[in-house]
XYZ file of C-alpha atoms in Angstrom:
708
model
C -46.808 21.803 -25.799
C -45.076 25.112 -26.318
C -43.015 24.480 -23.165
C -41.938 21.034 -24.454
C -40.854 22.558 -27.797
C -38.914 25.231 -25.960
C -37.103 22.593 -23.897
C -36.233 20.650 -27.063
C -34.890 23.764 -28.758
C -32.856 24.604 -25.662
C -31.364 21.129 -25.553
C -30.523 21.213 -29.291
C -28.883 24.605 -28.897
C -26.811 23.256 -26.014
C -25.719 20.209 -28.048
C -24.792 22.317 -31.075
C -22.654 24.583 -28.923
C -21.319 21.814 -26.724
C -17.639 21.809 -25.877
C -15.572 18.695 -25.220
C -16.997 16.653 -22.385
C -15.869 17.543 -18.878
C -12.495 15.887 -18.305
C -12.832 14.683 -14.729
C -9.356 13.115 -14.750
C -7.806 16.543 -15.330
C -9.316 17.950 -12.140
C -6.765 18.017 -9.339
C -5.683 19.666 -6.124
C -4.069 18.551 -2.881
C -2.349 19.937 0.180
C 1.147 20.037 -1.293
C 3.087 23.267 -1.679
C 2.130 23.301 -5.367
C -1.577 23.658 -4.600
C -1.480 25.300 -1.171
C 1.041 28.019 -0.398
C 2.265 28.119 2.263
C 1.497 24.471 2.874
C 1.876 24.879 6.650
C 0.352 28.319 7.329
C 0.253 30.114 10.630
C -2.819 32.022 11.865
C -2.969 35.324 10.035
C -1.129 34.059 6.941
C -2.517 34.688 3.464
C -2.845 31.266 1.837
C -2.986 30.728 -1.917
C -5.123 27.752 -2.884
C -4.966 26.362 -6.409
C -6.954 23.969 -8.564
C -6.174 22.357 -11.922
C -8.520 21.703 -14.848
C -8.135 20.862 -18.516
C -7.619 24.082 -20.449
C -10.831 25.850 -21.486
C -12.832 22.908 -20.177
C -14.942 24.432 -17.391
C -16.987 27.562 -16.882
C -16.012 28.302 -13.303
C -14.285 26.929 -10.223
C -15.290 27.917 -6.695
C -13.533 27.416 -3.388
C -16.223 26.424 -0.912
C -15.748 26.709 2.842
C -18.464 27.038 5.438
C -21.163 29.213 3.879
C -18.706 30.894 1.515
C -18.593 30.113 -2.216
C -15.536 32.024 -3.483
C -14.892 32.173 -7.214
C -11.348 31.342 -8.331
C -9.486 32.981 -11.212
C -7.126 31.443 -13.745
C -3.609 31.980 -12.397
C -1.680 30.184 -15.153
C -2.191 28.022 -18.222
C 0.403 25.424 -19.078
C 0.680 22.163 -21.067
C -3.030 22.080 -21.793
C -4.136 22.818 -18.217
C -5.641 25.828 -16.503
C -4.542 26.506 -12.948
C -7.051 28.431 -10.869
C -6.139 30.349 -7.717
C -7.742 32.245 -4.894
C -6.625 33.438 -1.479
C -7.906 33.104 2.040
C -6.680 34.477 5.349
C -5.829 31.768 7.830
C -7.718 31.989 11.093
C -7.169 30.195 14.376
C -9.488 27.267 13.646
C -9.195 24.278 11.320
C -10.013 25.396 7.789
C -12.055 22.881 5.785
C -12.769 23.335 2.109
C -13.641 21.705 -1.191
C -13.991 22.817 -4.786
C -17.120 23.284 -6.876
C -16.625 22.932 -10.625
C -19.246 24.321 -13.018
C -19.490 23.034 -16.572
C -22.574 24.190 -18.434
C -25.523 22.647 -16.657
C -23.262 20.267 -14.797
C -21.858 20.888 -11.334
C -19.470 18.513 -9.622
C -17.320 18.661 -6.522
C -13.703 17.897 -5.816
C -12.723 16.719 -2.335
C -9.854 14.771 -0.827
C -11.365 11.614 -2.344
C -11.531 13.149 -5.831
C -14.506 13.981 -8.051
C -18.013 13.457 -6.714
C -21.552 14.533 -7.585
C -22.107 15.881 -4.082
C -19.841 17.173 -1.354
C -19.368 15.415 1.969
C -17.923 17.162 4.986
C -15.825 14.180 6.054
C -13.896 14.194 2.754
C -13.042 17.899 2.694
C -9.507 19.212 2.526
C -8.238 20.489 5.859
C -5.669 23.045 6.970
C -4.485 23.018 10.566
C -3.095 26.474 11.376
C 0.272 26.312 13.091
C 0.785 22.625 12.264
C 4.485 22.439 11.502
C 6.564 19.318 11.080
C 10.358 19.546 10.761
C 11.489 20.092 7.182
C 14.374 17.647 7.602
C 11.928 14.835 8.390
C 9.830 15.214 5.240
C 10.770 12.275 3.053
C 13.848 11.532 5.170
C 15.436 8.120 4.602
C 15.383 6.398 7.974
C 17.050 3.231 9.222
C 15.741 1.333 12.238
C 18.296 -0.476 14.423
C 17.503 -3.133 17.007
C 20.786 -2.462 18.743
C 21.608 -5.894 20.217
C 21.393 -7.483 16.751
C 23.206 -4.932 14.583
C 26.936 -5.119 15.332
C 29.114 -5.942 18.349
C 31.702 -3.191 18.525
C 32.797 -3.720 22.143
C 32.740 -7.300 23.484
C 33.814 -6.093 26.943
C 30.298 -4.812 27.678
C 28.465 -7.993 26.631
C 25.846 -9.432 28.963
C 27.254 -12.543 30.626
C 25.442 -15.850 30.888
C 23.940 -15.987 34.373
C 24.529 -12.300 34.999
C 20.947 -11.971 36.266
C 17.546 -13.639 36.113
C 14.565 -12.459 34.099
C 11.135 -14.048 33.605
C 12.097 -17.331 35.179
C 15.563 -17.940 33.780
C 19.017 -16.402 33.544
C 20.505 -14.136 30.922
C 22.379 -15.856 28.091
C 25.332 -14.618 26.077
C 25.005 -15.929 22.512
C 28.391 -16.853 21.049
C 27.129 -17.671 17.547
C 26.241 -14.374 15.821
C 24.257 -16.266 13.191
C 22.093 -18.214 15.641
C 18.330 -17.889 15.117
C 16.655 -16.256 18.166
C 14.932 -18.648 20.529
C 11.135 -18.574 20.836
C 11.489 -17.258 24.381
C 14.596 -15.284 23.513
C 14.023 -12.178 25.601
C 17.077 -13.079 27.725
C 19.404 -13.786 24.787
C 22.082 -11.201 24.048
C 24.257 -11.125 20.927
C 26.346 -8.115 21.924
C 25.295 -5.357 19.554
C 26.028 -1.941 21.039
C 26.608 1.759 20.403
C 30.213 1.178 19.439
C 28.918 -1.202 16.802
C 26.789 1.567 15.344
C 29.761 3.931 15.399
C 31.834 1.303 13.594
C 29.204 0.939 10.859
C 28.357 4.590 10.217
C 30.374 4.499 6.986
C 28.190 1.631 5.786
C 24.982 3.430 6.720
C 26.122 6.657 5.097
C 27.117 4.799 1.937
C 23.677 3.181 1.884
C 22.197 6.675 1.865
C 20.653 6.756 5.331
C 19.705 10.190 6.657
C 18.138 9.329 10.043
C 18.837 6.537 12.532
C 15.947 5.318 14.651
C 17.142 3.199 17.581
C 14.957 0.807 19.502
C 15.276 1.576 23.254
C 18.808 2.084 24.547
C 18.188 2.933 28.211
C 19.100 0.607 31.094
C 16.783 -2.403 30.805
C 16.984 -6.167 31.505
C 15.643 -7.466 28.168
C 17.240 -7.406 24.738
C 14.328 -5.352 23.365
C 14.517 -2.839 26.251
C 10.858 -1.864 26.251
C 10.995 -2.523 30.017
C 12.989 0.540 31.052
C 14.976 0.318 34.265
C 16.450 3.834 34.294
C 15.379 6.606 31.898
C 18.321 8.783 32.822
C 21.059 6.546 31.498
C 22.119 4.532 28.479
C 22.491 0.845 29.331
C 26.196 0.156 30.007
C 25.767 -3.110 28.080
C 25.273 -0.838 25.061
C 27.686 1.799 26.281
C 30.773 1.608 28.499
C 31.581 -0.532 31.529
C 34.508 1.024 33.362
C 33.789 -0.541 36.756
C 33.235 -4.294 36.648
C 33.687 -7.445 38.675
C 34.342 -11.072 37.780
C 32.172 -12.186 40.667
C 28.435 -12.109 41.179
C 27.244 -14.524 38.477
C 24.126 -16.344 39.667
C 24.792 -19.919 40.681
C 22.808 -22.852 39.285
C 19.202 -22.596 40.386
C 19.600 -19.172 41.976
C 17.041 -16.687 40.604
C 17.443 -14.020 43.299
C 18.700 -10.873 41.592
C 19.774 -9.351 44.895
C 22.676 -11.822 44.501
C 23.459 -10.664 40.943
C 26.404 -8.507 42.030
C 27.973 -8.285 38.593
C 24.760 -6.938 37.088
C 24.135 -4.631 40.037
C 27.623 -3.128 39.701
C 27.281 -2.668 35.979
C 23.902 -0.906 35.994
C 23.957 1.060 39.259
C 27.537 2.346 39.437
C 27.343 5.963 38.303
C 30.763 5.705 36.682
C 29.415 3.133 34.216
C 26.243 5.119 33.661
C 28.006 8.419 33.060
C 30.568 6.782 30.752
C 27.718 5.251 28.741
C 25.937 8.585 28.424
C 29.211 10.141 27.311
C 29.624 7.503 24.602
C 26.090 8.165 23.425
C 26.868 11.882 23.208
C 29.901 10.999 21.067
C 27.667 8.884 18.826
C 25.140 11.670 18.280
C 27.935 14.156 17.641
C 29.453 11.896 14.988
C 26.048 11.298 13.408
C 25.451 15.033 13.200
C 28.922 15.652 11.751
C 27.895 13.410 8.867
C 24.739 15.431 8.266
C 22.540 12.683 9.674
C 19.897 12.683 12.435
C 18.984 10.298 15.253
C 15.658 9.397 16.901
C 15.251 7.562 20.204
C 12.485 5.213 21.320
C 10.475 6.652 24.203
C 8.653 4.085 26.340
C 6.573 6.246 28.665
C 3.338 4.294 29.083
C 5.014 1.692 31.268
C 8.454 0.891 32.621
C 9.991 -2.390 33.812
C 9.822 -4.323 37.070
C 13.590 -3.733 37.358
C 12.986 0.027 37.260
C 14.660 1.971 40.075
C 11.286 3.533 40.942
C 9.743 0.081 41.458
C 12.756 -2.189 42.172
C 10.867 -5.465 42.284
C 14.138 -7.323 41.691
C 15.819 -5.477 44.576
C 18.646 -4.262 42.364
C 18.788 -0.850 44.029
C 17.611 -1.748 47.541
C 21.001 -1.495 49.214
C 22.793 0.743 46.738
C 24.004 4.126 47.886
C 22.321 7.093 46.270
C 19.096 5.278 45.338
C 15.876 5.820 47.367
C 13.735 2.812 48.208
C 11.605 1.540 45.330
C 7.811 1.451 45.517
C 7.811 -2.353 45.631
C 10.179 -2.334 48.583
C 8.511 0.126 50.942
C 5.275 2.023 51.468
C 7.452 5.008 52.345
C 9.107 5.059 48.916
C 9.096 8.498 47.269
C 7.963 6.656 44.141
C 4.913 4.971 45.679
C 2.454 7.111 43.728
C 4.312 6.506 40.454
C 2.337 3.243 40.299
C -1.148 1.997 41.142
C -1.209 -0.596 43.925
C -4.384 -2.616 44.404
C -3.577 -3.805 47.938
C -2.349 -1.138 50.320
C -1.530 -3.701 53.036
C 1.110 -5.809 51.271
C 4.306 -3.911 52.059
C 7.156 -4.591 52.316
C 7.592 -6.129 48.878
C 4.167 -5.338 47.491
C 3.486 -7.179 44.195
C -0.073 -5.878 43.714
C 0.705 -3.153 41.206
C -1.013 -2.482 37.900
C 0.862 -3.997 34.951
C 0.351 -3.027 31.318
C -1.850 -5.742 29.787
C -1.455 -7.515 33.190
C 2.302 -8.078 32.669
C 3.997 -7.774 36.058
C 7.290 -7.139 34.276
C 5.774 -3.977 32.741
C 4.362 -1.782 35.531
C 2.045 0.867 34.116
C 3.067 4.385 35.085
C 0.439 6.212 37.141
C 0.698 9.786 35.865
C -2.674 10.760 37.320
C -1.422 9.836 40.787
C 1.842 11.760 40.742
C 2.615 15.202 39.386
C 6.239 14.474 40.239
C 6.241 11.536 37.799
C 4.464 13.655 35.187
C 7.072 16.404 35.395
C 9.960 13.945 35.616
C 9.048 12.290 32.313
C 8.630 15.684 30.660
C 12.161 16.445 31.817
C 13.332 13.138 30.317
C 11.728 14.179 27.034
C 13.683 17.441 27.158
C 16.943 15.978 28.451
C 17.772 13.777 25.483
C 16.941 16.369 22.815
C 19.142 18.919 24.600
C 22.954 19.251 24.848
C 25.134 17.280 25.120
C 22.981 14.559 23.487
C 20.993 16.665 21.005
C 18.782 13.827 19.813
C 16.540 14.839 16.901
C 13.285 13.403 18.158
C 11.270 10.671 19.790
C 9.410 7.637 18.544
C 6.715 7.070 21.164
C 5.884 3.475 22.087
C 2.158 2.591 22.461
C 1.512 6.314 22.772
C -2.288 6.115 22.802
C -2.199 3.837 25.881
C -0.507 6.315 28.213
C -2.641 7.381 31.167
C -5.994 6.038 32.298
C -8.300 8.172 30.162
C -8.398 9.602 26.671
C -8.626 13.158 28.016
C -5.573 12.733 30.212
C -3.632 11.105 27.386
C -4.182 14.118 25.130
C -3.217 16.545 27.869
C 0.025 14.702 28.546
C 1.080 14.692 24.898
C 0.252 18.388 24.596
C 2.575 19.080 27.517
C 5.193 16.651 26.213
C 5.223 18.428 22.866
C 5.645 21.828 24.514
C 8.528 20.569 26.632
C 10.358 18.887 23.763
C 9.792 21.658 21.220
C 10.952 24.323 23.676
C 14.199 22.409 24.101
C 14.589 21.550 20.408
C 12.016 23.169 18.075
C 13.005 20.928 15.169
C 12.724 17.631 17.061
C 10.243 15.165 15.553
C 7.548 13.542 17.707
C 6.537 10.329 15.971
C 4.086 7.920 17.587
C 3.459 4.219 17.277
C -0.255 3.962 16.595
C -2.730 1.533 15.055
C -6.014 2.968 13.847
C -7.133 6.527 13.204
C -4.645 9.022 14.714
C -6.523 12.205 13.768
C -7.303 13.338 17.307
C -3.565 13.417 18.107
C -2.633 15.118 14.834
C -4.031 18.580 15.413
C -0.640 20.264 15.503
C -0.312 20.371 19.275
C 0.551 16.752 20.138
C 2.249 14.280 17.781
C 3.893 15.326 14.534
C 3.195 12.051 12.768
C 2.974 8.263 13.169
C 4.463 4.954 12.144
C 2.470 4.428 8.965
C 0.806 1.042 9.302
C -2.671 1.864 7.989
C -1.656 3.985 5.000
C 1.454 2.101 3.957
C 2.691 -1.166 5.478
C -0.619 -3.001 5.647
C -2.199 -2.071 2.269
C 1.064 -2.631 0.392
C 1.627 -5.983 2.091
C -1.878 -7.201 1.293
C -1.575 -6.070 -2.339
C 1.869 -7.488 -3.126
C 1.828 -10.633 -0.959
C -1.709 -11.296 0.286
C -0.197 -11.613 3.756
C -1.073 -10.028 7.067
C 1.851 -8.086 8.517
C 2.601 -10.730 11.177
C 2.374 -13.558 8.608
C -0.598 -14.788 10.629
C -3.050 -14.812 7.728
C -3.170 -15.105 3.940
C -6.058 -13.532 2.026
C -6.510 -14.438 -1.608
C -9.154 -11.716 -1.982
C -6.625 -8.983 -1.161
C -3.653 -10.437 -3.034
C -3.253 -8.342 -6.171
C -6.424 -6.399 -5.376
C -5.389 -2.933 -6.475
C -8.859 -1.487 -5.902
C -8.643 -2.486 -2.239
C -5.132 -1.049 -2.079
C -6.166 2.301 -3.542
C -9.270 2.468 -1.372
C -7.325 1.749 1.817
C -4.613 4.219 0.927
C -7.046 7.039 0.135
C -9.093 6.402 3.250
C -6.188 6.243 5.685
C -4.035 8.929 4.056
C -6.721 11.486 4.759
C -6.397 11.024 8.528
C -2.708 11.961 8.380
C -3.120 15.417 6.814
C -0.293 16.577 4.564
C 2.200 17.624 7.255
C 1.973 14.250 8.993
C 1.757 12.403 5.671
C 5.116 13.630 4.393
C 6.873 12.706 7.651
C 5.109 9.389 8.358
C 7.437 6.436 8.911
C 6.888 4.115 5.916
C 8.236 0.669 6.807
C 8.008 -2.705 5.123
C 9.166 -4.537 8.258
C 10.064 -3.742 11.842
C 10.690 -5.322 15.229
C 6.995 -6.114 15.792
C 6.106 -7.791 12.489
C 7.439 -10.431 10.150
C 10.111 -9.522 7.637
C 8.624 -8.380 4.333
C 10.852 -10.774 2.388
C 9.343 -13.652 4.349
C 5.824 -12.491 3.471
C 6.617 -12.961 -0.222
C 6.413 -16.756 0.285
C 2.719 -16.564 1.277
C 3.461 -18.819 4.233
C 1.286 -18.413 7.316
C 3.440 -19.216 10.298
C 5.418 -18.366 13.383
C 8.799 -19.704 14.387
C 7.245 -21.558 17.339
C 5.539 -24.085 15.062
C 6.750 -23.444 11.516
C 10.480 -23.333 12.269
C 13.142 -20.885 11.146
C 13.781 -22.417 7.723
C 10.172 -21.887 6.667
C 10.672 -18.132 6.913
C 13.129 -18.136 4.007
C 11.653 -20.989 1.973
C 10.019 -19.964 -1.316
C 10.683 -16.255 -0.943
C 10.560 -13.966 -3.981
C 13.167 -11.157 -3.916
C 11.583 -9.605 -7.012
C 8.449 -8.799 -5.019
C 10.666 -7.325 -2.321
C 12.227 -5.062 -4.959
C 8.747 -3.993 -6.108
C 7.923 -3.056 -2.524
C 11.156 -1.085 -2.099
C 10.454 0.756 -5.358
C 7.114 1.855 -3.908
C 8.620 2.628 -0.501
C 11.209 4.976 -1.982
C 8.762 6.807 -4.261
C 5.768 7.072 -1.926
C 5.081 10.214 0.152
C 6.569 9.933 3.624
C 9.809 8.887 5.274
C 10.968 5.527 3.841
C 12.334 3.512 6.762
C 14.532 0.453 6.305
C 14.504 -2.074 9.127
C 18.112 -3.157 9.665
C 18.960 -6.187 7.544
C 15.975 -5.878 5.204
C 18.382 -4.443 2.664
C 20.654 -7.468 3.125
C 17.991 -10.153 2.644
C 17.199 -11.024 6.278
C 14.103 -13.187 6.699
C 12.039 -14.005 9.750
C 8.549 -14.561 11.081
C 7.151 -12.157 13.654
C 8.721 -11.376 17.049
C 11.219 -12.729 18.052
C 12.225 -14.184 14.668
C 12.181 -10.745 13.034
C 15.080 -9.773 15.304
C 17.762 -11.919 13.714
C 21.247 -10.442 13.527
C 22.527 -8.410 10.613
C 24.348 -10.951 8.391
C 27.774 -9.309 8.151
C 29.772 -11.182 5.498
C 26.671 -13.067 4.317
C 24.663 -10.177 2.870
C 22.551 -10.333 -0.269
C 24.735 -7.800 -2.057
C 22.355 -7.469 -4.987
C 19.543 -6.401 -2.653
C 21.860 -3.923 -0.925
C 22.793 -2.494 -4.314
C 19.111 -2.168 -5.185
C 18.440 -0.275 -1.956
C 21.339 2.055 -2.725
C 19.896 2.779 -6.167
C 16.394 3.387 -4.861
C 17.615 5.594 -2.007
C 19.702 7.575 -4.489
C 16.623 8.056 -6.690
C 14.568 9.113 -3.687
C 17.140 11.714 -2.676
C 18.052 12.902 -6.176
C 14.487 13.801 -7.174
C 13.613 16.337 -4.506
C 9.924 16.628 -5.389
C 9.426 13.099 -4.014
C 9.699 14.573 -0.508
C 6.713 16.906 -0.814
C 5.282 16.388 -4.284
C 1.776 15.425 -5.332
C 0.456 11.887 -5.747
C -2.106 10.592 -8.235
C -3.212 7.080 -9.130
C -3.097 6.643 -12.903
C -4.023 3.028 -13.660
C -4.742 -0.255 -11.940
C -6.047 -3.760 -12.478
C -5.483 -7.192 -10.933
C -1.820 -7.298 -9.835
C -1.203 -4.046 -11.668
C -0.770 -0.505 -10.417
C 0.566 2.828 -11.607
C 0.813 6.141 -9.807
C 2.482 9.446 -10.503
C 4.480 11.755 -8.257
C 4.811 15.284 -9.562
C 5.514 18.957 -9.022
C 4.776 21.880 -11.326
C 7.430 20.821 -13.818
C 8.661 17.316 -12.939
C 6.896 13.973 -13.102
C 7.768 10.449 -11.979
C 5.692 7.484 -13.109
C 5.868 4.252 -11.081
C 4.412 1.109 -12.694
C 4.034 -2.303 -11.041
C 3.264 -5.657 -12.640
C 3.000 -8.204 -9.855
C 1.782 -10.977 -12.156
C 4.052 -13.927 -12.854
C 4.133 -13.227 -16.602
C 5.060 -10.311 -18.873
C 2.406 -7.937 -20.118
C 1.922 -4.626 -21.948
C 0.262 -1.702 -20.193
C -1.109 1.640 -21.341
C -0.778 4.615 -19.011
C -2.312 8.094 -19.295
C 0.684 10.004 -17.971
C -0.827 13.372 -18.936
C -2.737 13.298 -15.630
C 0.507 14.238 -13.865
C 0.851 17.440 -15.904
C 2.628 16.123 -19.014
C 1.365 17.798 -22.181
C -0.995 15.994 -24.536
C -0.415 18.639 -27.207
C 2.952 17.276 -28.323
C 5.125 14.218 -27.981
C 6.840 13.838 -24.623
C 9.872 11.704 -23.880
C 9.919 9.839 -20.597
C 13.226 8.454 -19.409
C 13.300 5.071 -17.737
C 15.601 5.386 -14.720
C 14.965 1.976 -13.166
C 13.560 -1.402 -14.104
C 13.358 -4.360 -11.752
C 12.189 -7.784 -12.882
C 12.136 -11.425 -11.850
C 15.876 -12.021 -11.984
C 17.373 -8.634 -11.179
C 17.263 -4.946 -11.983
C 18.866 -2.371 -14.247
C 19.456 1.373 -14.206
C 20.207 1.444 -17.938
C 18.279 4.372 -19.343
C 15.634 3.851 -22.002
C 13.196 6.325 -23.544
C 9.452 5.958 -24.020
C 7.448 8.386 -26.144
C 4.083 9.591 -24.914
C 1.718 10.410 -27.753
C -1.248 12.559 -26.712
C -0.120 11.985 -23.118
C -0.300 8.193 -23.321
C 2.535 5.642 -23.162
C 2.601 1.957 -23.984
C 5.076 0.012 -21.854
C 6.117 -3.656 -21.816
C 6.222 -4.765 -18.177
C 8.139 -7.855 -17.059
C 6.798 -10.364 -14.556
C 7.176 -9.278 -10.922
C 8.447 -5.986 -12.268
C 8.540 -2.335 -11.357
C 9.475 0.507 -13.692
C 10.235 4.121 -12.833
C 10.001 6.791 -15.530
C 10.993 10.448 -15.244
C 10.010 13.534 -17.207
C 10.833 17.216 -16.848
C 8.818 19.857 -18.646
C 10.693 22.190 -20.970
C 8.906 25.207 -19.542
C 7.634 25.948 -16.065
C 4.294 27.096 -14.782
C 4.128 30.876 -14.940
C 1.566 33.357 -13.696
C -0.633 34.902 -16.345
């Protein structure tokens, strides 16, 4: 009885002396430079780690790592928040940590996923010592160009109809720039080239582009060029043809490429190849003069059946200066570059291993040839070195390279060393679906194309569509909880260094155009037809998506023509030509505004991110630094509504009125940059949101965080 009375008295005493309830929404930390300094430490560095709470709201904060529970001290107090700090010395191994927050009798934990009642190892913050990604790539505005479809600057290098045969039919020169690509359009060529890119650099610079990413540009028989024929040279059909012939077009019914003399001259004559490389060097020099960067597409898992190492099409068989291909002869120096199933089929051995069984895409056999291994490492170095000085590689199907996971990792470790020795600030960016963590340890890839933590969740939320337009899901359309959950889950696997450099695309050459997805139409051009891709589209939803793209952490990447209103189902329909003279100028203007905002507010490149509010078809998040805040609000419903947002969670004071400036509003029928002010009382704003609208608000604190 006495013990029960004592417990009651203790509880009453606690209630009488109770402070305001623990404000869980005020608790915050992340891996940005504002909460981890330096954000990319080297072994031996002293790292400052910080944590935010509501002012005078907790008893203690501890940094917990391994068996260590290290108490943190208040470093600064500002705008109603306390900022705690402690230091650790960076070792050689991955450093994993979380925070323990003590409030009276209550203890909670803060991990990458936020506040929890218990800590879980898989949600801890992580620091990878020595993990450095190029500063220029963090938040860089990129622009992806599918070269054949961008602009024809030099008609003299166009592929001719009947110039050669590929996959059962001859090459076709398309005379109508506006023609929709054929279903089996791999042999169609519209004439886009490097000169076309040179001619349009003023346009790209005016748009605000900082980095060009080019789909493959090396000698290849297809228009997509993921079937490389010669890694050492730019395709003369994209570059310069100085030695040509009017003869050698295949005659009707002839599919034998050993008769394709015009093609053979164009792609094997070293004068054409060297002239094309020289033009490419001029392009990169001009890009760099403008303060821009350029990334090339590296296709190293497989090559093409036309490749000079294989030579299935007998392009090189009788050409001076080219050894026999592995298809031609068992004595070829390239025999071990490929895996042959039947060792008794030469000459002309077709029994090689093809990627996904495609005989036009021979898989490269790195395990069987150290010469091949070293050669491709040299290719990686060559193009990031003078005179080309490319600023990095996008790696095609990078996880597929090799025949084992262990070998794959070893190759990319060596590839990184080779490339970074030649150009330490070159980016290594991989195409990857699924969890990329095992490649993102700081010694292989820098980052990835961000499907899982950007393109897919945003597409499901705003359109309900799968990224190929192959499926519509009502349960994911407008489901902001699913969006937030997917983003949090997948963002963790990127770490902060990879996160800020990840390629954030709405569309690309492998998926349907985002503008097409806004019509909720499941379809492909093969059965739905081209017109269906642009029927019932909603540009306002596209503008919402661009507003997110340009304010989200990572490198916002525009797929050529997206900014001009190009529609299209998935490959090949997504590869329509840029509509010069028929652009959606309003959408271009909107992209210019959003790119300007992205570049003007520097904290968007490496600032913090916090979700502030969400409901069905509604979402709000904040991007912020120590003294600047940006609030992004979406209303994807088809009617106007009022929303209430607790903006104080981004660091805005609740102790006094704060004025937030509206810098952009997009709505059903257009957009405006006319400024308008909203007053936050006690850190809360009430905002009228238009249908299919996005609003961006900005605030700068009068004072800055200062050390106590």
